[in-house]
mmCIF file of N, CA and C in Angstrom:
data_model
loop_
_atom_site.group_PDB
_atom_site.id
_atom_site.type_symbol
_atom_site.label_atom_id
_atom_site.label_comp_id
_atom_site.label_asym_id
_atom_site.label_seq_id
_atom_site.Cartn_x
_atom_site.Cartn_y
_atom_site.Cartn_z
ATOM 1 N N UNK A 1 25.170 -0.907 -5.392
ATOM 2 C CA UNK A 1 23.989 -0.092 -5.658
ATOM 3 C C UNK A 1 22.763 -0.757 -5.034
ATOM 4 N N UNK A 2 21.645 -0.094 -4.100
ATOM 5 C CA UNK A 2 20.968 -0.275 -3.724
ATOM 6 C C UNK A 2 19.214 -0.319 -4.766
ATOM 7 N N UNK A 3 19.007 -1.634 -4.636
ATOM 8 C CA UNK A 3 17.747 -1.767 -5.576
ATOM 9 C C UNK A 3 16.376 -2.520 -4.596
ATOM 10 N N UNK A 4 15.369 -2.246 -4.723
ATOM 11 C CA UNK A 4 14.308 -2.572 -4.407
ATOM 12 C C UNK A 4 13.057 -2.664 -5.469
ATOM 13 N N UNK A 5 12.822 -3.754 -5.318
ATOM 14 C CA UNK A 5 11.959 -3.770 -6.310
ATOM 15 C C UNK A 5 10.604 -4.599 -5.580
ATOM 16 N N UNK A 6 9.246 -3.872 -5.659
ATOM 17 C CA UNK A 6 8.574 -4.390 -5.443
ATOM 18 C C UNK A 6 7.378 -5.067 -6.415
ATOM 19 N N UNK A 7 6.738 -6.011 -5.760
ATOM 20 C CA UNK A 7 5.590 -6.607 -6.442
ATOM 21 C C UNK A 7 4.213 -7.124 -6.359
ATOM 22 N N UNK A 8 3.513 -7.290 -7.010
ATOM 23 C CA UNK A 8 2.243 -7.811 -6.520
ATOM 24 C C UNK A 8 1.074 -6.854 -6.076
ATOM 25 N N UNK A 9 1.019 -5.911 -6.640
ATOM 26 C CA UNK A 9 0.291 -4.633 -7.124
ATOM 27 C C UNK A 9 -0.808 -5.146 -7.897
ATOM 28 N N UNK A 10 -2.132 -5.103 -7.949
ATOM 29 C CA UNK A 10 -3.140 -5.551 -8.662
ATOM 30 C C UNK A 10 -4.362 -4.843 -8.358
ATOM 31 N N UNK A 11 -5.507 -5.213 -9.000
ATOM 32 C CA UNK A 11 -6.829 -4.538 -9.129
ATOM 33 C C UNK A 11 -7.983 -5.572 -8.463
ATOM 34 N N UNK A 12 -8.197 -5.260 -7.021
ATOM 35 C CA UNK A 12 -8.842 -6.150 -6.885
ATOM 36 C C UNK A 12 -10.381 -5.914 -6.094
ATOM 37 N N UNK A 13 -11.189 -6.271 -6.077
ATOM 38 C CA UNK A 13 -12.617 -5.605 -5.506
ATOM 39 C C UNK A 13 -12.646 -5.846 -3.565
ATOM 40 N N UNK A 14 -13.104 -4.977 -3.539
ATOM 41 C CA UNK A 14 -13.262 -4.857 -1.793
ATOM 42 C C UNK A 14 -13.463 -6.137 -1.158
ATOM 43 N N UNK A 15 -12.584 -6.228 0.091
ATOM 44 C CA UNK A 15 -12.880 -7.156 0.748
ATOM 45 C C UNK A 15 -11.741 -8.712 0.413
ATOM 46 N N UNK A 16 -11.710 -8.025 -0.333
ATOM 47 C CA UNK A 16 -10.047 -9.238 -1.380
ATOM 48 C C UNK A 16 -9.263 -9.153 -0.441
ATOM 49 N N UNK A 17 -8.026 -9.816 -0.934
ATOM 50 C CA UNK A 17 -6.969 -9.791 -0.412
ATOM 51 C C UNK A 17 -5.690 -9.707 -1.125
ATOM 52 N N UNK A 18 -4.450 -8.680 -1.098
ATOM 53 C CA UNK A 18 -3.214 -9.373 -2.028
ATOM 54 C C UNK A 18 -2.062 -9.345 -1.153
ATOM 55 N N UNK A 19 -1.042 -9.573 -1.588
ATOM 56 C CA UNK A 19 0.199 -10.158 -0.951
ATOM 57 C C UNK A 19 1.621 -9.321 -2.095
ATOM 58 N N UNK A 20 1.603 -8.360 -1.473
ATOM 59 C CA UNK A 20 2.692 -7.635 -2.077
ATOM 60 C C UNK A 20 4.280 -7.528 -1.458
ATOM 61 N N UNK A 21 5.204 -7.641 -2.488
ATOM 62 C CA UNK A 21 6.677 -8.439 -2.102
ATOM 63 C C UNK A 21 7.752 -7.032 -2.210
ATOM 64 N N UNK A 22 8.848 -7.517 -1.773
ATOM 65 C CA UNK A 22 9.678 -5.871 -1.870
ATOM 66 C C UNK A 22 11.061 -6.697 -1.905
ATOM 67 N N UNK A 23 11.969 -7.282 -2.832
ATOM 68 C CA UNK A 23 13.240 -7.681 -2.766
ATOM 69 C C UNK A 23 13.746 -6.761 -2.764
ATOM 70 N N UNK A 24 14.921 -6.423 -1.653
ATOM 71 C CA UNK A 24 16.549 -5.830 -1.676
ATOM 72 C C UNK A 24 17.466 -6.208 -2.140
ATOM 73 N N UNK A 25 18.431 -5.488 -2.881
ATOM 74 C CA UNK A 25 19.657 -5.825 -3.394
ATOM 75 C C UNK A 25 20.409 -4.901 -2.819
ATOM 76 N N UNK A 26 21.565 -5.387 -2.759
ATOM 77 C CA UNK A 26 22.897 -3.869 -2.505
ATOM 78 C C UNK A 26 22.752 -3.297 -1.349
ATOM 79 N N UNK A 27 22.571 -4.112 -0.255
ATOM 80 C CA UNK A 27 22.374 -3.645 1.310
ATOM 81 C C UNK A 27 23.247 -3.653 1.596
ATOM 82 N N UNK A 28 24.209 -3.174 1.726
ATOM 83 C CA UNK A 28 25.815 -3.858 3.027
ATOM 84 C C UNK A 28 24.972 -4.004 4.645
ATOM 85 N N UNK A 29 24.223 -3.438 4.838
ATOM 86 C CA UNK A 29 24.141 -3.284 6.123
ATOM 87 C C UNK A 29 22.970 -4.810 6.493
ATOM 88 N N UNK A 30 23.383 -5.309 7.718
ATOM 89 C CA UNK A 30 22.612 -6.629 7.555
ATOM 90 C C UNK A 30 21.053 -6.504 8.967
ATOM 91 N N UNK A 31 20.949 -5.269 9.149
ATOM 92 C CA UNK A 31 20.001 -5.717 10.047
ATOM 93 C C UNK A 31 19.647 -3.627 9.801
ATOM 94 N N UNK A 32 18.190 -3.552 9.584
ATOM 95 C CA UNK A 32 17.746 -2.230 9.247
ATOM 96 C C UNK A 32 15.907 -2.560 9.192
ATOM 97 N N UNK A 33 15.450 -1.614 8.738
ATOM 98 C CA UNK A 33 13.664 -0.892 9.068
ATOM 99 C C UNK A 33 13.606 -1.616 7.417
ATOM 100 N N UNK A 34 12.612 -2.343 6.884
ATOM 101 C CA UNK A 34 12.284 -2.013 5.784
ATOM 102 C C UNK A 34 10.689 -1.410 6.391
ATOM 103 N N UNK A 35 10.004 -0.855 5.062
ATOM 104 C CA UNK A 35 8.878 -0.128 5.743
ATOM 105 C C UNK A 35 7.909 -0.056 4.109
ATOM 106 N N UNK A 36 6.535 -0.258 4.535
ATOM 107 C CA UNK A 36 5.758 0.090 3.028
ATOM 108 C C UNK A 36 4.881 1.577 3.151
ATOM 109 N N UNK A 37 4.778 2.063 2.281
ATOM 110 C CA UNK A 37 4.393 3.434 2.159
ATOM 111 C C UNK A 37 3.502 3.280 1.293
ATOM 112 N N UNK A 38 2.507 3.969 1.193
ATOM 113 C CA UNK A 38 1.289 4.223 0.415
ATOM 114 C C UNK A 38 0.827 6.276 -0.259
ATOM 115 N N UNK A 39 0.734 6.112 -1.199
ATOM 116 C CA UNK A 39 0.619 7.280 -1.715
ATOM 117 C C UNK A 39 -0.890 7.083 -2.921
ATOM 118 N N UNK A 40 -1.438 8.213 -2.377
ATOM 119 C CA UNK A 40 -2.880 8.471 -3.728
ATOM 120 C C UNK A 40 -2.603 9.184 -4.193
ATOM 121 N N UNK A 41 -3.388 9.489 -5.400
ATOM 122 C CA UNK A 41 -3.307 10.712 -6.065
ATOM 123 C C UNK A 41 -3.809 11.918 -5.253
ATOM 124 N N UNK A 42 -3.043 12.978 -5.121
ATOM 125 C CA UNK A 42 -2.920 14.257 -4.883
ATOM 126 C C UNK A 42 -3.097 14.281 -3.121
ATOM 127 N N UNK A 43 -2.263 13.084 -2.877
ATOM 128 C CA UNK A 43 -2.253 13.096 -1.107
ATOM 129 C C UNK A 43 -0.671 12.944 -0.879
ATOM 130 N N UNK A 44 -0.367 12.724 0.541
ATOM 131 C CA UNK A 44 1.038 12.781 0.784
ATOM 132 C C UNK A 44 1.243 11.339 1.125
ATOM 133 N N UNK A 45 2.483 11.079 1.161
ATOM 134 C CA UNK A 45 2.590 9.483 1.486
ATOM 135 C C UNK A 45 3.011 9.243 2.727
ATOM 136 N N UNK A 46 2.018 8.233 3.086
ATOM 137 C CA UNK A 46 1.742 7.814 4.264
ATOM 138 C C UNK A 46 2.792 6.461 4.596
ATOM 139 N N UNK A 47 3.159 6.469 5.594
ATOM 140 C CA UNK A 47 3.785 5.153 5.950
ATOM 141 C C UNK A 47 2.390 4.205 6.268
ATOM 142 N N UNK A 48 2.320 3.013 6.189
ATOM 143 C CA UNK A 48 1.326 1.793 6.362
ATOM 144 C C UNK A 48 2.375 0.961 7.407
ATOM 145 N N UNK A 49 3.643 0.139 7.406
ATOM 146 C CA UNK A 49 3.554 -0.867 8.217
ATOM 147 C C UNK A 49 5.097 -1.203 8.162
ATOM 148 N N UNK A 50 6.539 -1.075 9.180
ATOM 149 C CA UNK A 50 7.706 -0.970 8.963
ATOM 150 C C UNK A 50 7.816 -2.243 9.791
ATOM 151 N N UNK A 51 9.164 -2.560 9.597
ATOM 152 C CA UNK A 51 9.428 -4.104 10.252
ATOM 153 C C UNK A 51 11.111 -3.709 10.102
ATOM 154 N N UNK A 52 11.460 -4.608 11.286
ATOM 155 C CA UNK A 52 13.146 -4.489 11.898
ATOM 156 C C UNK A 52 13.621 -5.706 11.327
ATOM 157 N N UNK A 53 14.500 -5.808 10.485
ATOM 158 C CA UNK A 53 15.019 -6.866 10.149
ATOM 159 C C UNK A 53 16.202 -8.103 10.896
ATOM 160 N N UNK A 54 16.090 -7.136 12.244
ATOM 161 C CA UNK A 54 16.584 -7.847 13.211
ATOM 162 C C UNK A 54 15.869 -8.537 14.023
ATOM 163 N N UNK A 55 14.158 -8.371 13.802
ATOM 164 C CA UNK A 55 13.177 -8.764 15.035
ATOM 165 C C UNK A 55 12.395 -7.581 15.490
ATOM 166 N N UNK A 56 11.445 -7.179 15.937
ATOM 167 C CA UNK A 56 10.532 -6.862 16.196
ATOM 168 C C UNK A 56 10.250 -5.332 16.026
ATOM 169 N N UNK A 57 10.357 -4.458 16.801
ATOM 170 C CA UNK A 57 10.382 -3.233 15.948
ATOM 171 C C UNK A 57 9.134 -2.618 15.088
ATOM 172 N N UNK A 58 8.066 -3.506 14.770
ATOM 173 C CA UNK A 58 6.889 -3.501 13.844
ATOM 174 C C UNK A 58 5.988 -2.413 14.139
ATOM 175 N N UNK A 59 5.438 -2.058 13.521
ATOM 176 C CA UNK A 59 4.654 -0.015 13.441
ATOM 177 C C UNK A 59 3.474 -0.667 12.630
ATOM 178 N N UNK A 60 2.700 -0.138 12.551
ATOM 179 C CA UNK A 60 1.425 -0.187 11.736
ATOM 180 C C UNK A 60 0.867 0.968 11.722
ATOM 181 N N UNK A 61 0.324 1.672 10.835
ATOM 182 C CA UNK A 61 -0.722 2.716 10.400
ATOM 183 C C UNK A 61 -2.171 2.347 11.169
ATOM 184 N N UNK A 62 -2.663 2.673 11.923
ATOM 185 C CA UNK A 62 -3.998 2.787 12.828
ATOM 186 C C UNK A 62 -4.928 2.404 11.799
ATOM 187 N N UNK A 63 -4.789 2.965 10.400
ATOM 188 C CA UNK A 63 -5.822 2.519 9.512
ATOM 189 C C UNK A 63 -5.796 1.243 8.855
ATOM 190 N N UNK A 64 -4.867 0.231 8.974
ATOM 191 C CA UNK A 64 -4.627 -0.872 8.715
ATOM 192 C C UNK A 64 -4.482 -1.778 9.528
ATOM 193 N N UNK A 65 -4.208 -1.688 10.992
ATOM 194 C CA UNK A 65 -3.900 -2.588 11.742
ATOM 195 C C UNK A 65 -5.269 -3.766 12.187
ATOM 196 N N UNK A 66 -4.997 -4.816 11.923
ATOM 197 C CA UNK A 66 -5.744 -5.729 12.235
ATOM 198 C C UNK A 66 -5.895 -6.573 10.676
ATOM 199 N N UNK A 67 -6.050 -5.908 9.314
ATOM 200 C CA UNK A 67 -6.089 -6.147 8.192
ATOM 201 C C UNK A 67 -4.916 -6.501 7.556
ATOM 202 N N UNK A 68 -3.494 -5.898 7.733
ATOM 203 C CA UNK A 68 -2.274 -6.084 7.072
ATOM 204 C C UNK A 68 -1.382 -6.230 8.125
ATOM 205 N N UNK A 69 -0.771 -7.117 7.407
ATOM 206 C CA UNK A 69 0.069 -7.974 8.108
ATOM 207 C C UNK A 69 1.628 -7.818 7.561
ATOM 208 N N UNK A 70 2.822 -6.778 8.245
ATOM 209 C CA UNK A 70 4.444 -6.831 7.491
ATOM 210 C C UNK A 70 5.143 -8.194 7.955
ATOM 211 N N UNK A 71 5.466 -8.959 7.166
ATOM 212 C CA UNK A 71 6.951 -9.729 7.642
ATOM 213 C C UNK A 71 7.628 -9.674 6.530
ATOM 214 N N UNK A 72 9.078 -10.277 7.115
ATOM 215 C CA UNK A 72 10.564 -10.677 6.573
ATOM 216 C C UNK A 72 10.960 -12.049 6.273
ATOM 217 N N UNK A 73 11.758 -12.123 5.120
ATOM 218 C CA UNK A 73 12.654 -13.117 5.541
ATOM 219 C C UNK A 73 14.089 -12.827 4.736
ATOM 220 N N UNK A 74 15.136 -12.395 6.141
ATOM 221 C CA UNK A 74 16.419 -12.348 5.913
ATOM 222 C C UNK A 74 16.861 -13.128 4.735
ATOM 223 N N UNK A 75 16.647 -14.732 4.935
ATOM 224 C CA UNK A 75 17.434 -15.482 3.481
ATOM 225 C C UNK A 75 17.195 -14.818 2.271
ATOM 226 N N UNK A 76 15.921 -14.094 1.931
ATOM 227 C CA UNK A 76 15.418 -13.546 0.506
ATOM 228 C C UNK A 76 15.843 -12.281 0.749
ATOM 229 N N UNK A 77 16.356 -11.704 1.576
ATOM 230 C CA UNK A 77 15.957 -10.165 1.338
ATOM 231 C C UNK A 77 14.850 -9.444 1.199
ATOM 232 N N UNK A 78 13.568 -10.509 1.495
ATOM 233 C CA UNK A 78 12.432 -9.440 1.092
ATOM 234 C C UNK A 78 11.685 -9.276 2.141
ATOM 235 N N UNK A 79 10.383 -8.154 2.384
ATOM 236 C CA UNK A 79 9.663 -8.288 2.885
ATOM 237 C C UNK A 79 8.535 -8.435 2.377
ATOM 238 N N UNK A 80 7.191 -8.649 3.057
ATOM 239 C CA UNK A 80 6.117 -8.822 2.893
ATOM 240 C C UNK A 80 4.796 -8.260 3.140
ATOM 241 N N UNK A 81 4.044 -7.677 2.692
ATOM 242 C CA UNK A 81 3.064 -7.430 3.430
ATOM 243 C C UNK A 81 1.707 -8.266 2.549
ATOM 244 N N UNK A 82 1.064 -8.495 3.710
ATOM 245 C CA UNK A 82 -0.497 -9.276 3.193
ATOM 246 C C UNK A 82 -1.674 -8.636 3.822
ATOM 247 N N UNK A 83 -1.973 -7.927 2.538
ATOM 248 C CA UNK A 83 -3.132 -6.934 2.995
ATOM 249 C C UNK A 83 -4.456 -8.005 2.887
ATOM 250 N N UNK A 84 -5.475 -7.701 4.249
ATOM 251 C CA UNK A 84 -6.707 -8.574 3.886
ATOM 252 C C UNK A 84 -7.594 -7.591 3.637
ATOM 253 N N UNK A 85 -9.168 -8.174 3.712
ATOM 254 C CA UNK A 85 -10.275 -6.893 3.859
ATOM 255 C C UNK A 85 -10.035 -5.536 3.294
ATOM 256 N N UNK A 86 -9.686 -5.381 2.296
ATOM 257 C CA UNK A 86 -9.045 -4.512 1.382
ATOM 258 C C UNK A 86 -10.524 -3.490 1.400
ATOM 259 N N UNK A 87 -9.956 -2.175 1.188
ATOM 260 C CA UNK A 87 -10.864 -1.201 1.279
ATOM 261 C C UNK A 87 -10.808 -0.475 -0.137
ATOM 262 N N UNK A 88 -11.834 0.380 -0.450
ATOM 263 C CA UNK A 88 -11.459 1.552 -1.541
ATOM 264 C C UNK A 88 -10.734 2.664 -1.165
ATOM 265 N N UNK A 89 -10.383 3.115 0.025
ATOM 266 C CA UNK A 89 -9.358 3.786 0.413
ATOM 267 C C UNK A 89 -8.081 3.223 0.456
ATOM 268 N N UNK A 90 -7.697 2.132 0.304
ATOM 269 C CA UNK A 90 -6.424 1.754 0.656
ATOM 270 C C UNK A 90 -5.960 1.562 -0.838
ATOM 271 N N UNK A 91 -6.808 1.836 -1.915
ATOM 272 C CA UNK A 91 -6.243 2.703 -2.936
ATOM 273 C C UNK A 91 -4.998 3.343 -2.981
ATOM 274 N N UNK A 92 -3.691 3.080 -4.023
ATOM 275 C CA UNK A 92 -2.809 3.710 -3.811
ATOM 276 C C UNK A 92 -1.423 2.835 -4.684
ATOM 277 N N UNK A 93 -0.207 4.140 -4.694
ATOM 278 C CA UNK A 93 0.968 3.157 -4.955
ATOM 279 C C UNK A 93 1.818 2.921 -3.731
ATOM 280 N N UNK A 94 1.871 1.597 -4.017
ATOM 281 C CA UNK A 94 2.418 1.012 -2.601
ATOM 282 C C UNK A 94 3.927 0.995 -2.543
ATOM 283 N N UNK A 95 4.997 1.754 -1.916
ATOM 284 C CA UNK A 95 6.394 1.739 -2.162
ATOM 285 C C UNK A 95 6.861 1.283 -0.978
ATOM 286 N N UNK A 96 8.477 0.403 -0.971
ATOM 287 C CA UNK A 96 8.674 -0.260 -0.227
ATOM 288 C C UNK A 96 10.048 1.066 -0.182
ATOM 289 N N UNK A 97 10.761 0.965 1.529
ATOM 290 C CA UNK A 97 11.974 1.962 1.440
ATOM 291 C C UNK A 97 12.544 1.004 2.815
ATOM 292 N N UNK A 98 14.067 1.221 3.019
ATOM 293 C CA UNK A 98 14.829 0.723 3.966
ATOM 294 C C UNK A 98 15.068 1.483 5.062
ATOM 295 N N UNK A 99 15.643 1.823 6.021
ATOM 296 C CA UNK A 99 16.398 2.588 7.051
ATOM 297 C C UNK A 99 17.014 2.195 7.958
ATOM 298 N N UNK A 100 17.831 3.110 8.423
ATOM 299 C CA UNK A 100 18.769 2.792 9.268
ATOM 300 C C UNK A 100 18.451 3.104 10.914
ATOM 301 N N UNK A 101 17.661 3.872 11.136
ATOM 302 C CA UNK A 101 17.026 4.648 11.899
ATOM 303 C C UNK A 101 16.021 4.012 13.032
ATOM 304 N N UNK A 102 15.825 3.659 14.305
ATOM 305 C CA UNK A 102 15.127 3.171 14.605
ATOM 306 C C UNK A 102 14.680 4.349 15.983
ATOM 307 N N UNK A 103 12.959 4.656 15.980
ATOM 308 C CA UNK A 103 12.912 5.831 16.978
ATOM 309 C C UNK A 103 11.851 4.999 18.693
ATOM 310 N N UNK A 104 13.208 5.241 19.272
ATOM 311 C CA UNK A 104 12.544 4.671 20.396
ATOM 312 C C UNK A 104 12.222 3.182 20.627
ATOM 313 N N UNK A 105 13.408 2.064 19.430
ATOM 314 C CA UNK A 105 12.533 0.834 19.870
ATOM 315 C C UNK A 105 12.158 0.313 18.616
ATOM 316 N N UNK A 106 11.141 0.947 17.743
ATOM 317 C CA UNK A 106 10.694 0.674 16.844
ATOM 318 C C UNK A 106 10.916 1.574 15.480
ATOM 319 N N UNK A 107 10.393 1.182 14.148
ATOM 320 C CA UNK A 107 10.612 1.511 12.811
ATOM 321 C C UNK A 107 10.266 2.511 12.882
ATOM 322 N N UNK A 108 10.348 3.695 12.554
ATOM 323 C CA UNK A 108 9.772 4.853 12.322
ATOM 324 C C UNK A 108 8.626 4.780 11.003
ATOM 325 N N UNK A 109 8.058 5.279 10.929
ATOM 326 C CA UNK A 109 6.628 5.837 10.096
ATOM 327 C C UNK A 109 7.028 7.051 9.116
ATOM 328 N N UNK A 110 7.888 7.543 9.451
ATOM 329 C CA UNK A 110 8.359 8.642 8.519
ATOM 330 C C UNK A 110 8.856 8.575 7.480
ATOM 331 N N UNK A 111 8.452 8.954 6.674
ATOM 332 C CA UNK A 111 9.092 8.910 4.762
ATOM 333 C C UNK A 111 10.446 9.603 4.972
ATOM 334 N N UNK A 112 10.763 10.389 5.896
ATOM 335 C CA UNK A 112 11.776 11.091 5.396
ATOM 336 C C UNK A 112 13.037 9.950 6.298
ATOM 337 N N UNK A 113 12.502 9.710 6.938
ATOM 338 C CA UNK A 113 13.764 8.618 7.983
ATOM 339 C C UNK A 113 13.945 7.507 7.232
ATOM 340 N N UNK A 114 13.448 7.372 6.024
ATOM 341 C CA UNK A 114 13.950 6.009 4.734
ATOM 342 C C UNK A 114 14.413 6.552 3.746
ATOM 343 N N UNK A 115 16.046 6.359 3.112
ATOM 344 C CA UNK A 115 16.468 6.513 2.283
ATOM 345 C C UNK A 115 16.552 5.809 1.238
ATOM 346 N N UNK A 116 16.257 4.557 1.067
ATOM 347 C CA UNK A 116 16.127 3.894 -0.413
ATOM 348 C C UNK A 116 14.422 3.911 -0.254
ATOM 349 N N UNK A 117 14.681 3.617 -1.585
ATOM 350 C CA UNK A 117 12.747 3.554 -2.019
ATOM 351 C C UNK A 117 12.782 2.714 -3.492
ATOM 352 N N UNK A 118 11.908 1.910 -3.579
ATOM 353 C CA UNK A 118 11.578 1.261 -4.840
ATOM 354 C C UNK A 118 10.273 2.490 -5.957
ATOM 355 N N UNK A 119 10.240 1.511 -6.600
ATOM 356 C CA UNK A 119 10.038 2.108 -7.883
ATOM 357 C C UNK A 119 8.107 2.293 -7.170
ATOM 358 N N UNK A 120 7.932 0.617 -6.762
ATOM 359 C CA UNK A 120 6.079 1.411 -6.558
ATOM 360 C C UNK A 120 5.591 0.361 -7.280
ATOM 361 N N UNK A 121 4.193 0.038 -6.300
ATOM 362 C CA UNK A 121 3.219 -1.201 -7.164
ATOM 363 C C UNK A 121 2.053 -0.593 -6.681
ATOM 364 N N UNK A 122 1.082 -0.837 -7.722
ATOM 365 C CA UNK A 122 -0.677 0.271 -7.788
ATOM 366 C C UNK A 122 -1.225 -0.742 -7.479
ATOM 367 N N UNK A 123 -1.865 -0.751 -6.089
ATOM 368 C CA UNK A 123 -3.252 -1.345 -5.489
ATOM 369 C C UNK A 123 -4.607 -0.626 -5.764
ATOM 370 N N UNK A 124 -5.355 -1.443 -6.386
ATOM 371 C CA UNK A 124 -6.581 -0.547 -6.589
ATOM 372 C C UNK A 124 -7.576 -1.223 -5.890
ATOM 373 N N UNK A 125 -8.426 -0.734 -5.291
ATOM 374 C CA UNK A 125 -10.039 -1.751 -4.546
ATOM 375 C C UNK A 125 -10.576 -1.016 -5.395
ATOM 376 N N UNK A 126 -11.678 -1.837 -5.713
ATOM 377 C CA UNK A 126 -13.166 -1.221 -6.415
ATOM 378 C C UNK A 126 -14.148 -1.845 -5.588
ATOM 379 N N UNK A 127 -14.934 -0.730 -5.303
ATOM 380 C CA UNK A 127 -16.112 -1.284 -4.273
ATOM 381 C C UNK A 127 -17.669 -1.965 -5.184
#
């Protein structure tokens, strides 16, 4: 059974920084997309930042790039992302999902091209 669980979801004022975690369990497959997704209230969820667990492959959301940063590390199963310069838009629950799928090279951005998904950690900025 496939589990993801992410962490490090917090409330923090603009311009902060946090470091949110995503362990896998129950992968058979040893080299795939993990990817973090972001969702607000009454918006659609956006992909933010996918990473190839084989190496490179890495995507970023235009609205984050330069600020958040995805990596891996195979031994843990997890990935990482370290959001800096945190905004009040980047407001949101942050969900981590896997795939198998790679378009052209790199991770895809698409919610629907990831079939596992974790449960979700709430980033809040307050300006």
């Amino acid at each position: 059974q496939v589990q993801l669980v992410e962490s490090g979801g917090a409330s923090v004022q603009a311009g902060g920084s946090l470091r949110l975690s995503c362990e896998a369990s129950g992968f058979t497959y040893r080299r795939y997309c993990m990817g973090w997704f972001r969702q607000a209230p009454g918006q659609e969820r956006e992909g933010v930042a996918a990473t190839y667990t084989g190496g490179g492959g890495t995507v970023y959301a235009d609205s984050v790039k330069g600020r958040f940063t995805i990596s891996h590390d195979n031994a843990k199963n997890t990935v990482y992302l370290v959001m800096n310069s945190l905004k009040p838009e980047d407001t949101a629950e942050y969900f981590c999902a896997t795939a198998l799928i790679l378009r052209g090279g790199y991770c895809s951005s698409d919610p629907a091209d990831f079939r596992y998904w974790g449960q979700g950690t709430q980033v809040t900025v307050s300006s």
